[in-house]
Every structure is written in C-alpha cells, then in structure tokens.
mmCIF file of C-alpha atoms in Angstrom:
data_model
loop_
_atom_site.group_PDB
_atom_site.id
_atom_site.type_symbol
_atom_site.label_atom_id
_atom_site.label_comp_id
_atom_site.label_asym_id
_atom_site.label_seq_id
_atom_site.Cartn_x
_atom_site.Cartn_y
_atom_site.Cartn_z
ATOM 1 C CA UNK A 25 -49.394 36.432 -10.126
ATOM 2 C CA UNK A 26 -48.067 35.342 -6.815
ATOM 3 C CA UNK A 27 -51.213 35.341 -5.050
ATOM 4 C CA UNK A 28 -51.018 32.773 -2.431
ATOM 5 C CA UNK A 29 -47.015 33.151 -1.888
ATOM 6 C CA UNK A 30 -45.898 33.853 1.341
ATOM 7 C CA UNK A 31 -42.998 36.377 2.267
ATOM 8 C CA UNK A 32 -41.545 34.042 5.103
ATOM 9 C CA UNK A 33 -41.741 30.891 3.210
ATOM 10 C CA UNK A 34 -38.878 29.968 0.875
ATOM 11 C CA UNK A 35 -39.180 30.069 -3.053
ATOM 12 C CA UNK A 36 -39.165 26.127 -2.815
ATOM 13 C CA UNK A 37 -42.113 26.143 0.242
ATOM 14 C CA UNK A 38 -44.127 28.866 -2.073
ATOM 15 C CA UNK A 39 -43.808 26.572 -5.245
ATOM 16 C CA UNK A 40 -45.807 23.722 -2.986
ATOM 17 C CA UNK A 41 -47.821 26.565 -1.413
ATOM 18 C CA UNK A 42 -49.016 27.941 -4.882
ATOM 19 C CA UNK A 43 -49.434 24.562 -6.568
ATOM 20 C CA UNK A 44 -51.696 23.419 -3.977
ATOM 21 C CA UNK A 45 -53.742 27.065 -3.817
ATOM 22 C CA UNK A 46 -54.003 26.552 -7.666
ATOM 23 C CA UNK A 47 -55.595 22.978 -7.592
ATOM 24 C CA UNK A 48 -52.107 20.708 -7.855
ATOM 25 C CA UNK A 49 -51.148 17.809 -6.390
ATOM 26 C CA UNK A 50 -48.237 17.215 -4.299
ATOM 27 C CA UNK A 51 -47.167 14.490 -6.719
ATOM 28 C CA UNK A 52 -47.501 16.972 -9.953
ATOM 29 C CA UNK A 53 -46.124 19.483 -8.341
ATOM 30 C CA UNK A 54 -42.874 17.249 -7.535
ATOM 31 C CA UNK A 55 -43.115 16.014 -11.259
ATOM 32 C CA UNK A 56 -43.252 19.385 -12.431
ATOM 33 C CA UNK A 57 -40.498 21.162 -9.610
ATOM 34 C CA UNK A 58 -37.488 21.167 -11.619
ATOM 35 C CA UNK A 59 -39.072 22.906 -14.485
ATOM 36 C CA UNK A 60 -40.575 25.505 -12.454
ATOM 37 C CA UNK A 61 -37.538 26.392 -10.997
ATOM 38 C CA UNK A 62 -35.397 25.906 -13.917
ATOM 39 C CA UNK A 63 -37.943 28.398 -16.088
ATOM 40 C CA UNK A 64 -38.136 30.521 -13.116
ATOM 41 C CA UNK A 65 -33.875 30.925 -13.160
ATOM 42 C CA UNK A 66 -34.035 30.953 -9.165
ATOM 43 C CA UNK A 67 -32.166 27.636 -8.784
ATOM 44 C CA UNK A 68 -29.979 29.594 -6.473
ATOM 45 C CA UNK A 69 -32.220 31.348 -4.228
ATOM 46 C CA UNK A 70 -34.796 28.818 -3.859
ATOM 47 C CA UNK A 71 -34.112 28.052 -0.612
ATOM 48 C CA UNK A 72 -34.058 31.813 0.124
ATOM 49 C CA UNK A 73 -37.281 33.602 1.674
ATOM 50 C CA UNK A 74 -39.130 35.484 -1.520
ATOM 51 C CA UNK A 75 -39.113 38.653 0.951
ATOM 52 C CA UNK A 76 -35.620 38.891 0.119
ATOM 53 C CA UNK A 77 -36.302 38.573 -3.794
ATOM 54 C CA UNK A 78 -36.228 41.274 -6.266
ATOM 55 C CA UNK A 79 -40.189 42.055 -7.870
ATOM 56 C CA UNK A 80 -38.006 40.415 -10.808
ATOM 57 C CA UNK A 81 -37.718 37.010 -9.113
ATOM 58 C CA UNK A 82 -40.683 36.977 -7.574
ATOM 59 C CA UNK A 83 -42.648 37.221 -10.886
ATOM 60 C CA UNK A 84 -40.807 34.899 -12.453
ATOM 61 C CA UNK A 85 -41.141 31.958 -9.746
ATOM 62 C CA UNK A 86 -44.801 32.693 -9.618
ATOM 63 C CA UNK A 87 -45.706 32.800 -13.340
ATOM 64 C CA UNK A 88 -43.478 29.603 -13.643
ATOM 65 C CA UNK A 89 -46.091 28.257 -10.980
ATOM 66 C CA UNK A 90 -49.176 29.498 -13.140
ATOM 67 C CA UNK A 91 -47.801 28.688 -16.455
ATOM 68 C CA UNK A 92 -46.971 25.138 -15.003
ATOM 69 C CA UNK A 93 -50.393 24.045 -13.810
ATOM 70 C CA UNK A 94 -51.826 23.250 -17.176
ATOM 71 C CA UNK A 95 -54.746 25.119 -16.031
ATOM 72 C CA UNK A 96 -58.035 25.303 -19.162
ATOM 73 C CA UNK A 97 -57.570 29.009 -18.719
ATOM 74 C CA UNK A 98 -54.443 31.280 -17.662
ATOM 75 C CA UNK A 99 -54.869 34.708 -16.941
ATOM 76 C CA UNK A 100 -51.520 36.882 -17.274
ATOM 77 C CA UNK A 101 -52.187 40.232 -15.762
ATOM 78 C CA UNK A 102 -48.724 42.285 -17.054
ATOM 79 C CA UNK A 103 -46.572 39.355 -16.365
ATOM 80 C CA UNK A 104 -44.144 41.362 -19.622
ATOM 81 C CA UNK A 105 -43.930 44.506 -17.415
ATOM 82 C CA UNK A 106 -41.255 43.171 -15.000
ATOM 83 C CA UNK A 107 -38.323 40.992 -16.139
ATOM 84 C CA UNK A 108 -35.840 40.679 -18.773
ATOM 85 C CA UNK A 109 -36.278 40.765 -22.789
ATOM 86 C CA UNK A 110 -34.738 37.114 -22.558
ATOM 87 C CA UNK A 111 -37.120 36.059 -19.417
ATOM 88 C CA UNK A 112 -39.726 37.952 -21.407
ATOM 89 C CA UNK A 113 -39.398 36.150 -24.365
ATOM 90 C CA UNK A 114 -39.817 32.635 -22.592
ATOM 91 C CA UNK A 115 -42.834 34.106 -21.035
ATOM 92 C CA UNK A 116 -44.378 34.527 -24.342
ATOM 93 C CA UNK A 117 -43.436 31.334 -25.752
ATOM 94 C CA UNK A 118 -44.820 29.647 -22.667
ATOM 95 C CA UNK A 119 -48.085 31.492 -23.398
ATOM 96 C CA UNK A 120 -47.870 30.368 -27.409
ATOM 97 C CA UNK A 121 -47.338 26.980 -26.317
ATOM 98 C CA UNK A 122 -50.316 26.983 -23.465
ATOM 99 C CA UNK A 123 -52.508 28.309 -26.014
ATOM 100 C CA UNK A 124 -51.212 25.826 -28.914
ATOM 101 C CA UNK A 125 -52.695 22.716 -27.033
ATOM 102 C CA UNK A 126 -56.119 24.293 -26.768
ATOM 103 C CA UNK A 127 -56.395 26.306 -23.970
ATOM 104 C CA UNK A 128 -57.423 29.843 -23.372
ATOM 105 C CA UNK A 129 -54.571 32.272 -22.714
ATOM 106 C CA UNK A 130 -56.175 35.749 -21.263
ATOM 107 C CA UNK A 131 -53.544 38.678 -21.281
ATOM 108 C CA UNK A 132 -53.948 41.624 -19.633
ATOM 109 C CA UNK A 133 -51.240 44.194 -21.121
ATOM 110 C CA UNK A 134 -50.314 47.176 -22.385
ATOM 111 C CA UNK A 135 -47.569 45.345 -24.514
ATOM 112 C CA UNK A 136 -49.368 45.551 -27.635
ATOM 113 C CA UNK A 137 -46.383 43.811 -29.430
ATOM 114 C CA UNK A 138 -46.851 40.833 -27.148
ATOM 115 C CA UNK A 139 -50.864 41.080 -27.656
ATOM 116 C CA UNK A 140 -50.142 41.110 -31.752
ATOM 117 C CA UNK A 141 -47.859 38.316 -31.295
ATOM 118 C CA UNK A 142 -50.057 36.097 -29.077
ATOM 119 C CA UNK A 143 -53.877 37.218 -29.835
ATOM 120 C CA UNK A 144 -56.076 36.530 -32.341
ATOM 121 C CA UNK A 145 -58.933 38.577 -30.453
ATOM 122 C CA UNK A 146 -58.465 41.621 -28.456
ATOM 123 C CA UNK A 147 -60.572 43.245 -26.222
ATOM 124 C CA UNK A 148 -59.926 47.022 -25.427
ATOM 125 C CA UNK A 149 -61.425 48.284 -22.138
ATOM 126 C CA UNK A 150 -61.891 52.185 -21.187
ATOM 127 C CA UNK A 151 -63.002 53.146 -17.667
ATOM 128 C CA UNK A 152 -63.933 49.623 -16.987
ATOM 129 C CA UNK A 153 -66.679 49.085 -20.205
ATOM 130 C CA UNK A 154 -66.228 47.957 -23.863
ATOM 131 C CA UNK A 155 -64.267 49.928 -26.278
ATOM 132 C CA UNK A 156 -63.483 47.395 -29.046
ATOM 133 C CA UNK A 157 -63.651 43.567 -29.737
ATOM 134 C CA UNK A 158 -62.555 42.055 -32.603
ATOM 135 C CA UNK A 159 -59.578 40.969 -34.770
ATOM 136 C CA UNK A 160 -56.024 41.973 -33.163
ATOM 137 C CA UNK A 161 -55.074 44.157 -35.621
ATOM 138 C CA UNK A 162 -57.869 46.142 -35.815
ATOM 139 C CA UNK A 163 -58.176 46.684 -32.433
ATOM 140 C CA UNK A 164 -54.813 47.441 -31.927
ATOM 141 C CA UNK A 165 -55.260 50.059 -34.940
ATOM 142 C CA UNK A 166 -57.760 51.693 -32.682
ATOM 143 C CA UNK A 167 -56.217 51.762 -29.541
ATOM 144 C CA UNK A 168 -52.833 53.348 -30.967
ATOM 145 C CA UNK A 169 -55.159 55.546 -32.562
ATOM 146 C CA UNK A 170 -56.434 56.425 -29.596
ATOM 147 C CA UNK A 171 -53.541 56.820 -27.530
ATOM 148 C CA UNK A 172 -51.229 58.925 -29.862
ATOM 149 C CA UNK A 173 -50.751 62.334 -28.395
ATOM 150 C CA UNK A 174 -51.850 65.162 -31.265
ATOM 151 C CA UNK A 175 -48.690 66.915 -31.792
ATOM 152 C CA UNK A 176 -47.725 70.291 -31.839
ATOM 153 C CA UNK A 177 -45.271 70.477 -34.455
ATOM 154 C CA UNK A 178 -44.651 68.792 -37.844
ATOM 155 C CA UNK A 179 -42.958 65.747 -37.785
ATOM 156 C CA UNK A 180 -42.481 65.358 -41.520
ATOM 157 C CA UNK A 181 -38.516 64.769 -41.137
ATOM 158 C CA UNK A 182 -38.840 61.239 -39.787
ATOM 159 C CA UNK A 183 -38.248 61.924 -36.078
ATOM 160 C CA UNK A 184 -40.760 61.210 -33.781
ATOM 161 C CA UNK A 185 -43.446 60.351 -36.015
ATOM 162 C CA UNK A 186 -41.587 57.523 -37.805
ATOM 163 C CA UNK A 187 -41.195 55.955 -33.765
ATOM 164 C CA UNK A 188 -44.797 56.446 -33.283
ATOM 165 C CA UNK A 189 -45.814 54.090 -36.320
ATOM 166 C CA UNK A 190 -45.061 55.609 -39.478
ATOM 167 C CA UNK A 191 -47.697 58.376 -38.945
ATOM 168 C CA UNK A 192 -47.506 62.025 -39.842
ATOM 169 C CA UNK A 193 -48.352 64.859 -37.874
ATOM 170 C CA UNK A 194 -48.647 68.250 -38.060
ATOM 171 C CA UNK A 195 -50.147 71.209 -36.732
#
C-alpha cells in the first residue's frame, strides 16, 4: 500500500498520483475523491505533504486509494497492522463488500480473526513454500497449532491457556 505516493506531494496530489499509477482516470478519480478522503479521515491534512503524516495516515489514504479502484483483484498486505480498531473495522467491511460483488480479495495477515472473518480459503506459507490450503478454519486450526509455544507449566487454572484458545497445557 502506498506504492506510487510521493513524500513531497500533498495527500490530495498522491490521491491523483496513485489513481493514475493504479489504472484510473482523472474523471473517476474526481468521481470517487470525496470518498477516498472521507474513508481515509484526512479531510484535514489533505492538503498537507504525506512526509509529515503519521504511518497511521498514510495507510489509510493509500488503502482508501486501493480499495477505491474497483480493481478484479485487491491485494491487502497487513493493511490491519497499523490503524485504529474503528479504522480497522471499515477496512474489513470495505474488503467484505469488494469481495461481495465478485471480486477477489487477497489478504496477507497475521490477523487470523480478520482472515476467519473475511476468507473462505486460506493459504498458510512457511519459508516461502506451501504449508496448508484449504477451508479457513482448518487452516487456521493448523497454524495456531503450529504457533502455540509448548509450555512449561500447567495451565489448568484458566490463565494463560484459556487466552491461548481454550487449550490445556502442561508439562
């Protein structure tokens, strides 16, 4: 996300920038410039260079960009790692709602509450090759699996173990 942006140019002269890097037209991208800024919430600083932006507002003003282009596929590479819950939240839906008219949504996360929420197919990837395709939940199942620390004491009392997903450990 933000590829294409440049740190001189002004959040307004990087929403033209982007939309024409991505494939848009002046004329949709002036259709489409009060959403973007309104979903990006930078209706104050968009006149502002995006060198002086936080990593915060610079996300949001370039997956507002992305999410805007009505591209066939959009590829989200931890766009949920920076930001607000509420910003967040309207990231996701955005997502839902790109995928919901028939296009392909590919998330890249870590956020496996956002991937249950939003995938019906995961794939899992360890040191670059194939670990897992399949259903969500499964592979979800395997990755927590994999990614649980083993534990060195007994958890049995409902402390960490309950947080880590209702397992039991024990040594």
């Amino acid at each position: 996300m933000g590829t294409g942006f440049h740190s001189e140019l002004s959040g307004r002269e990087n929403i033209y920038l982007n939309g024409a890097i991505l494939g848009m037209r002046r004329s949709e991208i002036e259709s489409k410039f009060d959403e973007i800024v309104a979903f990006a919430e930078v209706e104050k600083f968009i006149d502002t260079p995006v060198k002086h932006y936080s990593s915060g507002m610079y996300l949001r003003l370039a997956f507002a960009v992305a999410a805007h282009l009505e591209p066939e596929v959009l590829l989200v590479d931890e766009v949920l790692a920076v930001g607000d819950a509420q910003f967040q939240k309207k990231c996701l839906g955005k997502m839902h709602d790109v995928a919901g008219q028939g296009r392909t949504v590919l998330l890249v996360s870590h956020n496996m509450a956002a991937i249950a929420a939003l995938c019906q197919k995961t794939l899992l990837l360890r040191a670059g090759q194939v670990a897992a395709f399949g259903p969500t939940e499964s592979v979800i199942e395997r990755y927590a699996a994999e990614e649980l620390p083993t534990l060195p004491w007994n958890c049995h009392d409902g402390g960490i173990g309950k947080a880590m997903g209702e397992r039991e450990y024990s040594a």
